[in-house]
Coordinates of C-alpha atoms and ligand atoms in Angstrom, one line a residue:
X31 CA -22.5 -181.2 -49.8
X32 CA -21.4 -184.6 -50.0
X33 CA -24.0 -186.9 -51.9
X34 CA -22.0 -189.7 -52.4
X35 CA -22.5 -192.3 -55.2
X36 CA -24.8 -194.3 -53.5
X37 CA -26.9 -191.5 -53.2
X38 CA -30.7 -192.4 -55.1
X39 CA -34.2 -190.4 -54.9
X40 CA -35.3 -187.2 -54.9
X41 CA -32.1 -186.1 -53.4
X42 CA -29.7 -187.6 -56.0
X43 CA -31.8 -186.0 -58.9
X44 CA -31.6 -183.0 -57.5
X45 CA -28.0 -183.4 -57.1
X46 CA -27.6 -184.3 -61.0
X47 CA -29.8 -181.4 -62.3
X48 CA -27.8 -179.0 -60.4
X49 CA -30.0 -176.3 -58.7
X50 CA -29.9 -173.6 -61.8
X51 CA -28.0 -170.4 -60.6
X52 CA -27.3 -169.4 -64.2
X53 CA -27.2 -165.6 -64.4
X54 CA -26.6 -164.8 -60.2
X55 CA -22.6 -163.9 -60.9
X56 CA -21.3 -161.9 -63.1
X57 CA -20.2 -161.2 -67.0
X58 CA -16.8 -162.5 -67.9
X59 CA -15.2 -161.3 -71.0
X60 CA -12.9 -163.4 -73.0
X61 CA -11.2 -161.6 -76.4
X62 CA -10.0 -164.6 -78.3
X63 CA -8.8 -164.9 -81.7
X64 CA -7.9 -167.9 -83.7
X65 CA -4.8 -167.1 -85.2
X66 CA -2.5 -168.9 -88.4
X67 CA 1.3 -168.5 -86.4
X68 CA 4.6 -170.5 -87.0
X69 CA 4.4 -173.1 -84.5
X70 CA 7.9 -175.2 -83.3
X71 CA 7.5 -178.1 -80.8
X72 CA 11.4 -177.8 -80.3
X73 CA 12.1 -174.5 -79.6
X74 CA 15.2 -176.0 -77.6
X75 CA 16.7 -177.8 -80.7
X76 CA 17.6 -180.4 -78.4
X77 CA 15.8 -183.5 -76.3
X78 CA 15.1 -181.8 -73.0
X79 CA 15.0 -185.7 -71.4
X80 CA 17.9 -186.5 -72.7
X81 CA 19.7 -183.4 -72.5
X82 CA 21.7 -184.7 -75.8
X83 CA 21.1 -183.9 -79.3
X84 CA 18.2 -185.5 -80.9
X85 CA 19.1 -188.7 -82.3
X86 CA 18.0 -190.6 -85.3
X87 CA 14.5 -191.4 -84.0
X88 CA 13.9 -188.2 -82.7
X89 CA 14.9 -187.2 -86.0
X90 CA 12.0 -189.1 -87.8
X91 CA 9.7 -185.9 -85.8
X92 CA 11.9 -182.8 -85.7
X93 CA 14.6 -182.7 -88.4
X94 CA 13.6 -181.1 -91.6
X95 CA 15.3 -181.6 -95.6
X96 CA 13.9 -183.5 -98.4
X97 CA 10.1 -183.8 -98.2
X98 CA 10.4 -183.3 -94.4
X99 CA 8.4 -180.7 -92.7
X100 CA 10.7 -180.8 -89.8
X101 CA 9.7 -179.2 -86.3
X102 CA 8.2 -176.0 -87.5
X103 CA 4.7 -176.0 -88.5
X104 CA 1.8 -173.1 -89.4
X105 CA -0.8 -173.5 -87.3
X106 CA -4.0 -171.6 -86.2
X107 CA -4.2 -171.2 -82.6
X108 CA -6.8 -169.5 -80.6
X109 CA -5.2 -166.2 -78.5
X110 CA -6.6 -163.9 -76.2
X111 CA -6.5 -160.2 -76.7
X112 CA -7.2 -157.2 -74.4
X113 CA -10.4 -156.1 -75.9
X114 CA -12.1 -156.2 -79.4
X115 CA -10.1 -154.1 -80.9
X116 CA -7.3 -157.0 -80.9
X117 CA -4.5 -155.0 -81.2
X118 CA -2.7 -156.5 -78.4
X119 CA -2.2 -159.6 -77.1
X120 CA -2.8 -160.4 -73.5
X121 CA 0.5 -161.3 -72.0
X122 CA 1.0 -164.9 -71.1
X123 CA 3.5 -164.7 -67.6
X124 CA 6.4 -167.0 -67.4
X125 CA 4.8 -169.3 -65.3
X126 CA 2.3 -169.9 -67.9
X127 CA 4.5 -170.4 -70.6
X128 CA 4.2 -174.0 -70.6
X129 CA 0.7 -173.9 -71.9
X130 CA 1.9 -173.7 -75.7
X131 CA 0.1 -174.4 -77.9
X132 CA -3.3 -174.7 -76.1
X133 CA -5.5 -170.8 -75.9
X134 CA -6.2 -168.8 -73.1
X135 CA -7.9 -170.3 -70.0
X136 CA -11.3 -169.5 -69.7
X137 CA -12.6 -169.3 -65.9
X138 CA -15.6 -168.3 -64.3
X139 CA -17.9 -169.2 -61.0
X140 CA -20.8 -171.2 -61.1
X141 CA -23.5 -168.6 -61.9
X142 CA -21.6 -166.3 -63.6
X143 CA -21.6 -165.6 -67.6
X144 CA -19.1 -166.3 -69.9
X145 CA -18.8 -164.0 -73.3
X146 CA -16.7 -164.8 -75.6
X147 CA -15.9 -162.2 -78.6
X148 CA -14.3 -164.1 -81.5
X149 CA -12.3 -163.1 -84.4
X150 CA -11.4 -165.7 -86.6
X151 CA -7.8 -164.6 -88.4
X152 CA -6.9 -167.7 -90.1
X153 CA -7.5 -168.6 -93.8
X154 CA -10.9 -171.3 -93.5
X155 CA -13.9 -171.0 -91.6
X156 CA -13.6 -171.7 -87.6
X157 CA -15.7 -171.3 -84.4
X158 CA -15.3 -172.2 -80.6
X159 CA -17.4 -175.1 -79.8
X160 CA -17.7 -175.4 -75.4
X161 CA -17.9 -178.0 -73.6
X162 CA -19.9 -178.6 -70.0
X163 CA -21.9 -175.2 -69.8
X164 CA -25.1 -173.9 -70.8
X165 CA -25.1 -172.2 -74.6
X166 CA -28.1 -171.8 -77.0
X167 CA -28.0 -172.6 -80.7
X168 CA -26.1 -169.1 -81.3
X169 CA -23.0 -170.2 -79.5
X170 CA -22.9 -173.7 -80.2
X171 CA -20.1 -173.4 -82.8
X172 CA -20.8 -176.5 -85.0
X173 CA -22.8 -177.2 -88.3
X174 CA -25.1 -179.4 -88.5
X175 CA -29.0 -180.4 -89.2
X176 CA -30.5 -179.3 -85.9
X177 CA -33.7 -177.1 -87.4
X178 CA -32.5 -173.8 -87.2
X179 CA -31.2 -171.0 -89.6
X180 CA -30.6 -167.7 -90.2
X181 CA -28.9 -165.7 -87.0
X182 CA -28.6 -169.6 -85.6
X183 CA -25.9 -170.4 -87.9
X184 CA -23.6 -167.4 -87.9
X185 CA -22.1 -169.3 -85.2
X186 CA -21.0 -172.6 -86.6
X187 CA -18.5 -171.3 -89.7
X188 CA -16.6 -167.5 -88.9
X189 CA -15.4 -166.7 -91.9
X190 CA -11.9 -165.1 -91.8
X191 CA -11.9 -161.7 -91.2
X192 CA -15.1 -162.2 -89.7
X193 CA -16.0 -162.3 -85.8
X194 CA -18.6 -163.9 -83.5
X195 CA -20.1 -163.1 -79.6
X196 CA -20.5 -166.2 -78.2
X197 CA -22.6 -166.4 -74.8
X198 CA -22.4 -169.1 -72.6
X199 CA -24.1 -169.4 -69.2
X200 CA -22.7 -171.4 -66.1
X201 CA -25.2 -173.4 -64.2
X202 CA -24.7 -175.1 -61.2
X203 CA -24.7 -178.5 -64.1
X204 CA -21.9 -177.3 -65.0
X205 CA -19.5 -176.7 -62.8
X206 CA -18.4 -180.1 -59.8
X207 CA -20.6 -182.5 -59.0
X208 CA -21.4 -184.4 -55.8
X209 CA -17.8 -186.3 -56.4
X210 CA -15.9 -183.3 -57.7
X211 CA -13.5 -181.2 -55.8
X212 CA -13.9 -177.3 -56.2
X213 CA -13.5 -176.8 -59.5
X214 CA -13.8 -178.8 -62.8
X215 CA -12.5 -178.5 -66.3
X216 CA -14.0 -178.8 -69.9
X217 CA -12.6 -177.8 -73.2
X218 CA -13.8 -175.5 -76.3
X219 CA -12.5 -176.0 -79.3
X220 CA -13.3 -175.2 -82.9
X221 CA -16.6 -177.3 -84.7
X222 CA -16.7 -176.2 -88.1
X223 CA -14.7 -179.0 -89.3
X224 CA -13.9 -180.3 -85.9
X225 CA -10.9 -183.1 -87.2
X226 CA -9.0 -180.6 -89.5
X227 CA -9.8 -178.1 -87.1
X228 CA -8.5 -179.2 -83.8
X229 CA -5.5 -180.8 -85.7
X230 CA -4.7 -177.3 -87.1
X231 CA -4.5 -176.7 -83.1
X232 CA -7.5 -174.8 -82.3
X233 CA -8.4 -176.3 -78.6
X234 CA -8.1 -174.5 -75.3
X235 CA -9.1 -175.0 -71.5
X236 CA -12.1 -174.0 -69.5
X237 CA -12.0 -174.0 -66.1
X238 CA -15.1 -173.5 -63.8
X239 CA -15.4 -173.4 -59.6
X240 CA -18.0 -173.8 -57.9
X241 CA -20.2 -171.0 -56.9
X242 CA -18.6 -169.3 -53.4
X243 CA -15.3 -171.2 -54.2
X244 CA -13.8 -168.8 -56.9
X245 CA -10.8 -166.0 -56.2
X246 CA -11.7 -162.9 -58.4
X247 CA -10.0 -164.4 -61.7
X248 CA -12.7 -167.7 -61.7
X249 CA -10.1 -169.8 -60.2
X250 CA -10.4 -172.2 -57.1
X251 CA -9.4 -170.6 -53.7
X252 CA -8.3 -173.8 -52.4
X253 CA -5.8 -174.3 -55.1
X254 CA -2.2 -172.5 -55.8
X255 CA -1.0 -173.9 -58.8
X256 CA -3.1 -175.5 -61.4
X257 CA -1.8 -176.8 -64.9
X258 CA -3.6 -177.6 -67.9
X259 CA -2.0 -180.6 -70.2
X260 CA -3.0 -181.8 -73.8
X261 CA -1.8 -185.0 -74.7
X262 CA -2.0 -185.1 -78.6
X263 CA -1.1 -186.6 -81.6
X264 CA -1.4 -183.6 -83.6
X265 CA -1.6 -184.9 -86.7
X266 CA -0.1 -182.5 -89.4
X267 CA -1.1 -184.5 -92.4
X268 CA -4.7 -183.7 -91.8
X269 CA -3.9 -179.6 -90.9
X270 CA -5.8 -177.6 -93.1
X271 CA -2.4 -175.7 -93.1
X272 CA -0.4 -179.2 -94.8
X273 CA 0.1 -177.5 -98.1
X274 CA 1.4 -174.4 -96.5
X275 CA 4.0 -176.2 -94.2
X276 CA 5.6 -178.4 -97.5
X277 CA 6.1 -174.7 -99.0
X278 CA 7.4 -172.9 -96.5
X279 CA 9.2 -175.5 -94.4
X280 CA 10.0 -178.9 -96.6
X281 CA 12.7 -178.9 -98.7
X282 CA 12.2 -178.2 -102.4
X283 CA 13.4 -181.7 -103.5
X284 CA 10.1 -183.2 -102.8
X285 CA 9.9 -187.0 -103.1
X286 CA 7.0 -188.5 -106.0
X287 CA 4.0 -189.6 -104.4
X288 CA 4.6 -188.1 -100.9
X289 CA 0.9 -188.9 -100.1
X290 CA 1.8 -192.5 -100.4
X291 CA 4.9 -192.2 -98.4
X292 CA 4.3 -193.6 -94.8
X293 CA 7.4 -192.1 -93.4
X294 CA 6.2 -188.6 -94.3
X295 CA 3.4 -189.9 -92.7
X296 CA 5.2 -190.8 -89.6
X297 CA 7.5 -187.5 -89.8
X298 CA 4.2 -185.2 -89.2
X299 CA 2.7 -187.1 -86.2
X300 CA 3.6 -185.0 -83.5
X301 CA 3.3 -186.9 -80.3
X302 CA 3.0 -183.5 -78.2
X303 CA 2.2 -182.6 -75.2
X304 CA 0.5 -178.7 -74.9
X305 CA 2.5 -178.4 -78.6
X306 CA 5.6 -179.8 -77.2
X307 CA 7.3 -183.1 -78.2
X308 CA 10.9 -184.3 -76.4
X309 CA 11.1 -182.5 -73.0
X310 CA 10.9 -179.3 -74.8
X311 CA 7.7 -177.7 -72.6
X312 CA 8.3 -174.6 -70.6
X313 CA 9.0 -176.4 -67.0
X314 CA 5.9 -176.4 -65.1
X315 CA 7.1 -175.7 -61.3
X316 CA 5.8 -175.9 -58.0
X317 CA 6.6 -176.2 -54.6
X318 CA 6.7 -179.1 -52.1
X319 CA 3.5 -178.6 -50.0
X320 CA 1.6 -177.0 -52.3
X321 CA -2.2 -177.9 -53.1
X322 CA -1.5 -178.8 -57.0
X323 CA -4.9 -179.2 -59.5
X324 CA -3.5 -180.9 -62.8
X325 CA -6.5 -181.0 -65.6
X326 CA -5.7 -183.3 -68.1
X327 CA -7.2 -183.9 -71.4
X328 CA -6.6 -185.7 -74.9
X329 CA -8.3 -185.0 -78.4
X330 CA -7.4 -186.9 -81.4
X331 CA -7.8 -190.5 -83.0
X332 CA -7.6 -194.4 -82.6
X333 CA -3.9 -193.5 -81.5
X334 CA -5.0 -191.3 -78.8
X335 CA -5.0 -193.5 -76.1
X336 CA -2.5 -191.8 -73.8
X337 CA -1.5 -192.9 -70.2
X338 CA 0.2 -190.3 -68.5
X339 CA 2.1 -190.5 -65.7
X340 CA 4.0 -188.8 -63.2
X341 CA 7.6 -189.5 -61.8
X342 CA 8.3 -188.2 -58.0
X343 CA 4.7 -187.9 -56.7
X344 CA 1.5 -189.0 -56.5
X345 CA -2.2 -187.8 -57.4
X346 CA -6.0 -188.1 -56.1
X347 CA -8.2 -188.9 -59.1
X348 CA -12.0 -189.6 -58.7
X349 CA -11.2 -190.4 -54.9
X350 CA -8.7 -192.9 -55.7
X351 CA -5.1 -192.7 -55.6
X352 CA -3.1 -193.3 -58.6
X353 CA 0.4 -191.7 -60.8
X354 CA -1.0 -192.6 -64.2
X355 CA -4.0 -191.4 -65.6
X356 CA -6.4 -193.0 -69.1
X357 CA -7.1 -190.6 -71.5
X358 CA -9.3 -191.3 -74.2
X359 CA -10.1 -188.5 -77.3
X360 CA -11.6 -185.9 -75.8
X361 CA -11.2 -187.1 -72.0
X362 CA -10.7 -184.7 -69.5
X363 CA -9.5 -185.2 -66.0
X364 CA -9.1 -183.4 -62.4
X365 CA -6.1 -184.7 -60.7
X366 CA -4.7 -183.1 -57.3
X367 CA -1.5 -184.0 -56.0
X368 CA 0.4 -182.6 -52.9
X369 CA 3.2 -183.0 -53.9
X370 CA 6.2 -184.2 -51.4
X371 CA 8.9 -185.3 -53.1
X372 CA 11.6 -182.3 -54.1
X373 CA 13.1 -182.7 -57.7
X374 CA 12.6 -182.4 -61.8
X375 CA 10.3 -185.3 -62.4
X376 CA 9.7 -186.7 -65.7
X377 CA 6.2 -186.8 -66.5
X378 CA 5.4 -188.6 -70.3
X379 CA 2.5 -191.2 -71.7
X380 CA 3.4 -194.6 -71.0
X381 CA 2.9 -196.1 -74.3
X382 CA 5.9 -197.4 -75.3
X383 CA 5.4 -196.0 -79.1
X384 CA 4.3 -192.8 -78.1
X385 CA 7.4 -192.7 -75.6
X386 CA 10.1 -193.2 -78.7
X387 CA 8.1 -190.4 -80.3
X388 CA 9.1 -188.2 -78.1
X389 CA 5.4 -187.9 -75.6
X390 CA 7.7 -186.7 -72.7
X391 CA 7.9 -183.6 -70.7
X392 CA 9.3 -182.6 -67.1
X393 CA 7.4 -181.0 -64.1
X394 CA 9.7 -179.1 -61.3
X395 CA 9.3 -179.5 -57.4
X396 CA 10.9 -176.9 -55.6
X397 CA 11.6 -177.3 -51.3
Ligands
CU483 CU1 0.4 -191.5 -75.5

């Protein structure tokens, strides 16, 4: 179906509502827990663009001592287990290392239902707010004054140690539209206090294909290799965790008035990309030929305006033709890219500040 955006009536309407289809697919199951782990966004204790050792800029970021928290942070991330028990962890393979930070992917088909059984592990209230698909007031995962109580609100705040099913249904709304390719992307991420929340790195991808299109696992048959990218300024002076991180990971010898001290400031604005900062992200590899689906998305503040852009090859993006993408807070975009050039391509944000603060990473294009 091709409606095309000049597309008005009955027709178009129809097009926007999205014929239902909720509940004609099946159940997926998603174990997730949000977890408080030791986070570093140099695990190569080097700059991967450079191939050198980080130099004094690059030091402003990574390097720890005196009132600097350094590269290591505690953060609560969301994880997926193999069942509610949440004794193990599902494994994440190689090729998926380069996710970081970000929690497990959530796919499913147009029609089909997404649960989501929650454990919250970290030390303040979270949840897992979606966005895109269908949820009632149960599995919304925010507080706020919308008229309900009771068994409506046990959603918005898990306190740790506690857990919550969340139960999301996939219309045909929300999965592509007349425009879209086979499959779009929206994010979840925790509501309860959405700014410290997300900062404290509690965000994750969702990934839905539309109904007839899916493999077995959710994703698009059309597609081999899809990559999901946060650009983020995660900034650690708003973690719930800050207090934490200047015990365990700051030097002793803390400076008076650190609060007041705009290079700490500075020193905890990690300019990452999926928890990454100067080249240091698993490679993300593919081969020449192959039919590539790059989500991208950004969460954050004023500073979040992120531009990113892709050495080597180019990308389709909303029918138009383009190696740099906008991202805006909470912005979330479908590229796809064939690529044809062979090589290791830089891809980084192309503003210039976030480019000294290290916003860069590398993408691999085997023959
Ligand atoms: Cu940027």
């Amino acid at each position: 179906m091709n409606m095309g955006h000049a597309a008005t009536g009955a027709r178009y309407w129809k097009a926007v509502a999205g014929t239902n289809g909720a509940g004609t697919g099946i159940t997926r199951t998603y174990f997730i827990s949000a977890d408080e782990v030791v986070w570093d966004y140099t695990p190569t204790h080097h700059n991967g663009i450079t191939g050198e050792p980080f130099d004094a800029t690059a030091d402003t970021y990574v390097r720890s001592g005196p009132g600097r928290i350094g590269s290591r942070y505690a953060k609560c991330l969301y994880r997926g287990y193999t069942d509610g028990s949440f004794d193990q962890r599902t494994v994440r393979s190689a090729d998926e290392a380069y996710l970081g930070m970000l929690g497990p992917i959530i796919r499913a088909e147009v029609g089909d239902t997404i649960k989501v059984v929650f454990r919250n592990a970290c030390p303040f209230p979270t949840s897992v707010h979606p966005h895109g698909v269908f949820y009632g007031k149960g599995s919304e995962g925010a507080p706020y004054d919308d008229g309900t109580g009771n068994k409506l609100k046990l959603d918005d705040a898990v306190a740790h140690g506690r857990r919550h099913t969340y139960v999301w249904k996939v219309p045909e709304r929300a999965g592509p539209g007349p425009g879209d390719g086979s499959s779009v992307m929206w994010m979840y991420h925790s509501h309860t206090d959405e700014v410290a929340d997300t900062y404290a790195g509690l965000i994750g991808p969702m990934e839905i294909t539309r109904k007839g299109d899916a493999r077995p696992d959710g994703s698009p048959k059309d597609v081999n290799k899809e990559f999901f990218v946060l650009y983020a300024v995660m900034n650690e002076n708003e973690s719930p965790l800050l207090k934490t991180n200047l015990s365990r990971f700051a030097s002793r010898l803390l400076p008076p008035h650190l609060d007041e001290d705009e290079e700490f400031g500075e020193s905890n604005l990690m300019h990452s990309i999926n928890g990454y900062v100067f080249g240091n992200q698993p490679m993300m590899t593919m081969k020449k030929g192959d039919h590539v689906r790059w989500y991208v998305m950004s969460m954050g503040t004023e500073v979040d305006l992120h531009t990113p852009h892709w050495h080597g090859n180019d990308a389709v993006v909303n029918g138009m033709r383009m190696d740099v993408v906008s991202l805006l807070p909470g912005t979330m975009v479908v590229a796809d890219m064939v690529p044809d050039d062979v090589g290791t391509w830089l891809f980084h944000c192309h503003v210039n500040d976030h480019i000294h603060a290290g916003m860069l990473t590398r993408y691999r294009v085997l023959p």
